[in-house]
Structure formats: structure tokens, C-alpha cells
Amino acid sequence: MKIEINLKEESVKKLSEVAQYETLQRKIRGLDEVITEEDIIKAAVYDYLKKVYNFNQVKDTNDLGSPYQLKNKFKQIMDEEGLKPKDLESLTSIPAKNLSRVLNNKSQPSLDYFVRICVALQKHDMFSVLYREK
């Protein structure tokens, strides 16, 4: 499907800058991949849809008294990224014992630990790391 959009000149310029930056980042990593403005727009749409989908999975707060516990996906994300708990420990300065409890969903992290882990895993959308267990 093809969708046409109209953007302000300033937005087109920013898209071009981001595409150039992403292409440069890939060249630095030894990849010959050219990123276009269209790629950036597609990625933004995909990211937005993912956020909406994840939000809808977690947002069921009408059931504040529900027995469904809020859990995190930190361990799953680490497995996907090939990170070990020791890597996360050094990135966050969270003691191994505390980190283990969080990664295994034995307890949920404090806000401080939650932010540290999200930053270390480069997850800036809390709905991509949380879910409700039914």
C-alpha cells in the first residue's frame, strides 16, 4: 500500500539529517546500508504502532484491584540482545542479588532501578518492558 503525506520543509530537512546520520552509523559499523527518509518514516510508524499495542496490553488499570500482576520483560530483552546479567550489573551498578530478583520477576524494581535498567537496555518506552500476567 502506498500512502502520501505532506510535510513541512523543516520536517523534511530533519528527516534527511536523521537518514544521513543513520547511514553514517552503519558505515562506522562496516555496513554498506543506505538509510532513506522513507526508511525513517516507516520506522517511526512501526515504533508508534508498537507503543500503542504495548500500551493496550498494560493499560488495563480499570481493574486496579485485579489479581493480574505487573511484570517486566527485562530478561527476555537481554536474551534477545545477547546480554548477560553481569553485563547489566556493570551498566547499571545494581547489585547482582537485587538484579536477579528483578530479572526473575520475584520483585519489581524501584523507580531508580527501573530507569537505570531501561536506559542500559535502551528501552525508552515503559510499555515495551511491562506486561500484566494473567
Coordinates of N, CA and C in Angstrom, one line a residue:
M1 N 0.8 -1.2 0.0 CA 0.0 0.0 0.0 C 0.9 1.2 0.0
K2 N 0.5 2.2 -0.7 CA 1.2 3.5 -0.8 C 0.4 4.6 -0.1
I3 N 1.0 5.3 0.7 CA 0.4 6.5 1.4 C 1.2 7.7 1.1
E4 N 0.6 8.8 0.7 CA 1.3 10.0 0.5 C 1.0 11.0 1.7
I5 N 2.1 11.7 2.1 CA 1.9 12.6 3.2 C 2.6 13.9 2.8
N6 N 2.1 15.0 3.4 CA 2.7 16.3 3.2 C 3.4 16.7 4.4
L7 N 4.7 17.1 4.3 CA 5.5 17.5 5.5 C 6.0 18.9 5.3
K8 N 6.2 19.6 6.4 CA 6.8 21.0 6.3 C 8.3 20.8 5.9
E9 N 8.8 21.8 5.3 CA 10.2 21.8 4.8 C 11.1 21.5 5.9
E10 N 10.9 22.0 7.1 CA 11.7 21.8 8.3 C 11.7 20.3 8.6
S11 N 10.6 19.7 8.6 CA 10.5 18.3 8.9 C 11.3 17.4 7.9
V12 N 11.1 17.8 6.6 CA 11.9 17.0 5.6 C 13.4 17.2 5.8
K13 N 13.8 18.3 6.2 CA 15.2 18.6 6.4 C 15.7 17.7 7.6
K14 N 14.9 17.7 8.7 CA 15.3 16.8 9.8 C 15.3 15.4 9.5
L15 N 14.3 14.9 8.7 CA 14.3 13.5 8.2 C 15.6 13.2 7.4
S16 N 16.0 14.1 6.6 CA 17.2 13.9 5.8 C 18.4 13.8 6.7
E17 N 18.5 14.7 7.7 CA 19.6 14.7 8.6 C 19.7 13.3 9.4
V18 N 18.5 12.9 9.8 CA 18.5 11.6 10.6 C 18.9 10.4 9.7
A19 N 18.4 10.5 8.4 CA 18.8 9.4 7.5 C 20.3 9.4 7.2
Q20 N 20.8 10.6 7.1 CA 22.3 10.7 6.8 C 23.1 10.2 8.1
Y21 N 22.6 10.5 9.2 CA 23.2 10.1 10.5 C 23.2 8.6 10.6
E22 N 22.0 8.0 10.4 CA 21.8 6.5 10.5 C 22.7 5.8 9.4
T23 N 22.8 6.4 8.2 CA 23.7 5.8 7.2 C 25.1 5.8 7.7
L24 N 25.5 6.9 8.2 CA 26.9 7.1 8.7 C 27.2 6.1 9.9
Q25 N 26.2 5.9 10.8 CA 26.4 5.0 11.9 C 26.6 3.5 11.3
R26 N 25.9 3.2 10.3 CA 26.1 1.9 9.7 C 27.4 1.7 9.0
K27 N 27.9 2.8 8.4 CA 29.2 2.7 7.7 C 30.3 2.5 8.8
I28 N 30.1 3.2 9.9 CA 31.1 3.1 11.0 C 31.2 1.6 11.5
R29 N 30.0 1.0 11.5 CA 29.9 -0.5 11.9 C 30.3 -1.4 10.7
G30 N 30.7 -0.9 9.6 CA 31.2 -1.7 8.5 C 30.1 -2.2 7.6
L31 N 28.9 -1.6 7.6 CA 27.8 -2.0 6.8 C 27.6 -1.0 5.6
D32 N 27.2 -1.5 4.5 CA 27.0 -0.6 3.3 C 25.6 -0.3 3.1
E33 N 24.8 -0.2 4.2 CA 23.4 0.1 4.1 C 23.1 1.6 4.1
V34 N 22.3 2.0 3.1 CA 21.9 3.4 3.0 C 20.5 3.6 3.5
I35 N 20.4 4.4 4.5 CA 19.1 4.7 5.1 C 18.4 5.9 4.4
T36 N 17.2 5.8 4.0 CA 16.5 6.8 3.3 C 15.5 7.5 4.3
E37 N 15.0 8.6 3.8 CA 13.9 9.3 4.6 C 12.7 8.4 4.7
E38 N 12.4 7.7 3.7 CA 11.3 6.7 3.7 C 11.5 5.7 4.8
D39 N 12.7 5.2 4.9 CA 13.0 4.2 6.0 C 12.8 4.8 7.4
I40 N 13.1 6.0 7.6 CA 12.9 6.7 8.9 C 11.4 6.8 9.2
I41 N 10.7 7.2 8.2 CA 9.2 7.3 8.4 C 8.6 6.0 8.7
K42 N 9.0 4.9 7.9 CA 8.5 3.6 8.2 C 8.8 3.1 9.6
A43 N 10.0 3.4 10.0 CA 10.5 3.0 11.4 C 9.7 3.8 12.4
A44 N 9.4 5.0 12.2 CA 8.6 5.8 13.1 C 7.2 5.3 13.3
V45 N 6.6 5.0 12.1 CA 5.2 4.4 12.2 C 5.2 3.1 12.9
Y46 N 6.2 2.2 12.6 CA 6.3 0.9 13.2 C 6.4 1.1 14.7
D47 N 7.3 2.0 15.1 CA 7.6 2.3 16.6 C 6.3 2.8 17.3
Y48 N 5.6 3.7 16.6 CA 4.4 4.2 17.2 C 3.3 3.1 17.3
L49 N 3.2 2.3 16.3 CA 2.2 1.2 16.4 C 2.6 0.2 17.5
K50 N 3.8 -0.1 17.6 CA 4.3 -1.0 18.7 C 4.0 -0.4 20.1
K51 N 4.2 0.9 20.2 CA 3.9 1.6 21.5 C 2.5 1.5 21.8
V52 N 1.6 1.7 20.8 CA 0.2 1.7 21.1 C -0.2 0.3 21.5
Y53 N 0.3 -0.7 20.7 CA 0.0 -2.1 21.0 C 0.4 -2.5 22.4
N54 N 1.7 -2.1 22.8 CA 2.2 -2.5 24.1 C 1.4 -1.7 25.2
F55 N 1.0 -0.5 25.0 CA 0.2 0.3 25.9 C -1.1 -0.4 26.2
N56 N -1.7 -0.9 25.1 CA -3.0 -1.6 25.3 C -2.9 -2.9 26.1
Q57 N -1.7 -3.5 26.1 CA -1.5 -4.7 26.8 C -1.4 -4.4 28.3
V58 N -0.9 -3.3 28.7 CA -0.6 -3.0 30.1 C -1.6 -2.1 30.7
K59 N -2.3 -1.3 29.9 CA -3.1 -0.2 30.5 C -4.4 -0.6 31.2
D60 N -4.7 -1.8 31.3 CA -6.0 -2.2 31.9 C -6.0 -1.8 33.4
T61 N -6.0 -0.6 33.6 CA -6.0 -0.1 35.0 C -7.4 0.1 35.6
N62 N -8.4 -0.2 34.7 CA -9.8 -0.1 35.2 C -9.9 -1.2 36.3
D63 N -9.1 -2.2 36.2 CA -9.1 -3.3 37.2 C -8.0 -3.1 38.2
L64 N -8.0 -2.0 38.9 CA -6.9 -1.7 39.8 C -6.9 -2.7 40.9
G65 N -8.0 -3.3 41.2 CA -7.9 -4.4 42.3 C -7.8 -5.8 41.7
S66 N -7.5 -5.9 40.4 CA -7.4 -7.2 39.7 C -6.2 -8.0 40.2
P67 N -6.3 -9.3 40.2 CA -5.2 -10.1 40.6 C -4.0 -10.2 39.6
Y68 N -4.1 -9.6 38.5 CA -3.1 -9.7 37.4 C -1.9 -8.8 37.8
Q69 N -0.8 -9.4 38.0 CA 0.4 -8.7 38.4 C 1.1 -8.1 37.3
L70 N 1.7 -6.9 37.5 CA 2.5 -6.2 36.6 C 3.9 -6.9 36.6
K71 N 4.4 -7.3 35.4 CA 5.7 -8.0 35.3 C 6.6 -7.2 34.3
N72 N 7.9 -7.5 34.3 CA 8.8 -6.9 33.4 C 9.3 -7.9 32.4
K73 N 9.8 -7.4 31.2 CA 10.4 -8.3 30.2 C 11.9 -8.1 30.1
F74 N 12.5 -7.6 31.1 CA 14.0 -7.3 31.1 C 14.8 -8.5 30.7
K75 N 14.5 -9.7 31.3 CA 15.3 -10.9 31.0 C 15.1 -11.3 29.5
Q76 N 13.9 -11.2 29.0 CA 13.6 -11.5 27.6 C 14.4 -10.6 26.7
I77 N 14.4 -9.3 27.0 CA 15.1 -8.3 26.2 C 16.6 -8.6 26.2
M78 N 17.1 -8.9 27.4 CA 18.5 -9.2 27.5 C 18.9 -10.4 26.6
D79 N 18.0 -11.4 26.7 CA 18.3 -12.6 25.8 C 18.3 -12.3 24.4
E80 N 17.4 -11.4 23.9 CA 17.3 -11.0 22.5 C 18.6 -10.2 22.1
E81 N 19.1 -9.4 23.1 CA 20.3 -8.6 22.8 C 21.6 -9.3 23.1
G82 N 21.5 -10.5 23.6 CA 22.7 -11.3 23.9 C 23.5 -10.7 25.1
L83 N 22.7 -10.1 26.1 CA 23.4 -9.5 27.3 C 23.2 -10.5 28.4
K84 N 24.2 -10.6 29.2 CA 24.3 -11.4 30.4 C 24.0 -10.5 31.6
P85 N 23.4 -11.1 32.7 CA 23.2 -10.3 33.9 C 24.4 -9.5 34.4
K86 N 25.6 -10.1 34.3 CA 26.8 -9.4 34.7 C 27.0 -8.2 33.8
D87 N 26.6 -8.2 32.5 CA 26.7 -7.0 31.7 C 25.8 -5.9 32.2
L88 N 24.6 -6.3 32.5 CA 23.6 -5.3 33.0 C 24.0 -4.8 34.4
E89 N 24.6 -5.7 35.2 CA 25.1 -5.2 36.5 C 26.1 -4.1 36.4
S90 N 27.1 -4.3 35.4 CA 28.1 -3.3 35.3 C 27.5 -2.0 34.6
L91 N 26.5 -2.1 33.8 CA 25.9 -1.0 33.1 C 25.1 -0.1 34.1
T92 N 24.5 -0.8 35.1 CA 23.5 -0.1 36.0 C 24.0 0.1 37.4
S93 N 25.1 -0.6 37.8 CA 25.6 -0.6 39.1 C 24.6 -1.1 40.1
I94 N 23.7 -1.9 39.7 CA 22.7 -2.5 40.6 C 23.3 -3.9 41.1
P95 N 23.3 -4.1 42.4 CA 23.9 -5.3 42.9 C 23.3 -6.6 42.3
A96 N 24.1 -7.6 42.1 CA 23.7 -8.8 41.4 C 22.4 -9.4 42.1
K97 N 22.4 -9.5 43.4 CA 21.3 -10.1 44.1 C 20.0 -9.3 43.8
N98 N 20.0 -8.0 43.8 CA 18.8 -7.2 43.5 C 18.4 -7.4 42.1
L99 N 19.4 -7.4 41.2 CA 19.1 -7.5 39.8 C 18.5 -8.9 39.4
S100 N 19.0 -9.9 40.1 CA 18.5 -11.3 39.9 C 17.0 -11.3 40.2
R101 N 16.6 -10.7 41.3 CA 15.2 -10.7 41.8 C 14.3 -10.0 40.7
V102 N 14.8 -8.9 40.2 CA 14.1 -8.1 39.2 C 14.0 -8.9 37.9
L103 N 15.1 -9.5 37.4 CA 15.1 -10.2 36.2 C 14.2 -11.4 36.2
N104 N 14.1 -12.0 37.4 CA 13.2 -13.2 37.5 C 11.8 -12.9 38.0
N105 N 11.5 -11.6 38.0 CA 10.2 -11.1 38.4 C 9.7 -11.6 39.8
K106 N 10.7 -11.7 40.7 CA 10.4 -12.1 42.1 C 10.0 -10.8 42.8
S107 N 10.5 -9.7 42.3 CA 10.1 -8.3 42.8 C 10.3 -7.3 41.7
Q108 N 9.5 -6.3 41.8 CA 9.7 -5.2 40.7 C 10.6 -4.2 41.2
P109 N 11.4 -3.6 40.3 CA 12.4 -2.6 40.7 C 11.8 -1.3 41.2
S110 N 12.6 -0.6 42.0 CA 12.3 0.7 42.4 C 12.3 1.6 41.2
L111 N 11.8 2.8 41.2 CA 11.8 3.7 40.1 C 13.2 3.9 39.6
D112 N 14.1 4.1 40.5 CA 15.5 4.4 40.2 C 16.1 3.2 39.4
Y113 N 15.9 2.0 39.9 CA 16.4 0.8 39.2 C 15.7 0.6 37.9
F114 N 14.4 0.8 37.8 CA 13.7 0.7 36.6 C 14.3 1.6 35.5
V115 N 14.5 2.9 35.9 CA 15.1 3.8 34.9 C 16.5 3.4 34.5
R116 N 17.3 3.0 35.5 CA 18.7 2.6 35.1 C 18.7 1.4 34.1
I117 N 17.8 0.4 34.4 CA 17.7 -0.8 33.5 C 17.2 -0.4 32.1
C118 N 16.2 0.4 32.1 CA 15.6 0.9 30.8 C 16.7 1.6 30.0
V119 N 17.4 2.5 30.6 CA 18.5 3.3 29.9 C 19.6 2.3 29.4
A120 N 20.0 1.4 30.3 CA 21.0 0.4 29.9 C 20.6 -0.4 28.7
L121 N 19.3 -0.8 28.7 CA 18.8 -1.7 27.6 C 18.3 -0.8 26.4
Q122 N 18.4 0.5 26.5 CA 17.9 1.4 25.5 C 16.4 1.2 25.2
K123 N 15.7 1.1 26.2 CA 14.2 1.0 26.1 C 13.6 2.2 26.8
H124 N 13.1 3.1 26.0 CA 12.7 4.4 26.5 C 11.1 4.5 26.5
D125 N 10.5 3.3 26.3 CA 9.0 3.3 26.4 C 8.7 2.2 27.4
M126 N 8.1 2.6 28.5 CA 7.9 1.7 29.6 C 6.9 0.6 29.2
F127 N 6.1 0.8 28.2 CA 5.1 -0.2 27.8 C 5.8 -1.3 27.0
S128 N 7.0 -1.1 26.5 CA 7.7 -2.2 25.8 C 8.4 -3.1 26.8
V129 N 8.4 -2.8 28.1 CA 9.1 -3.6 29.0 C 8.2 -4.2 30.1
L130 N 6.9 -3.8 30.1 CA 6.0 -4.2 31.1 C 4.8 -5.0 30.5
Y131 N 4.3 -5.9 31.3 CA 3.1 -6.6 30.8 C 2.3 -7.1 32.1
R132 N 1.1 -7.4 31.9 CA 0.3 -8.0 33.0 C 0.2 -9.5 32.9
E133 N 0.5 -10.2 33.9 CA 0.4 -11.6 33.9 C -1.0 -12.1 34.3
K134 N -1.6 -12.8 33.5 CA -3.0 -13.3 33.8 C -3.0 -14.7 34.2

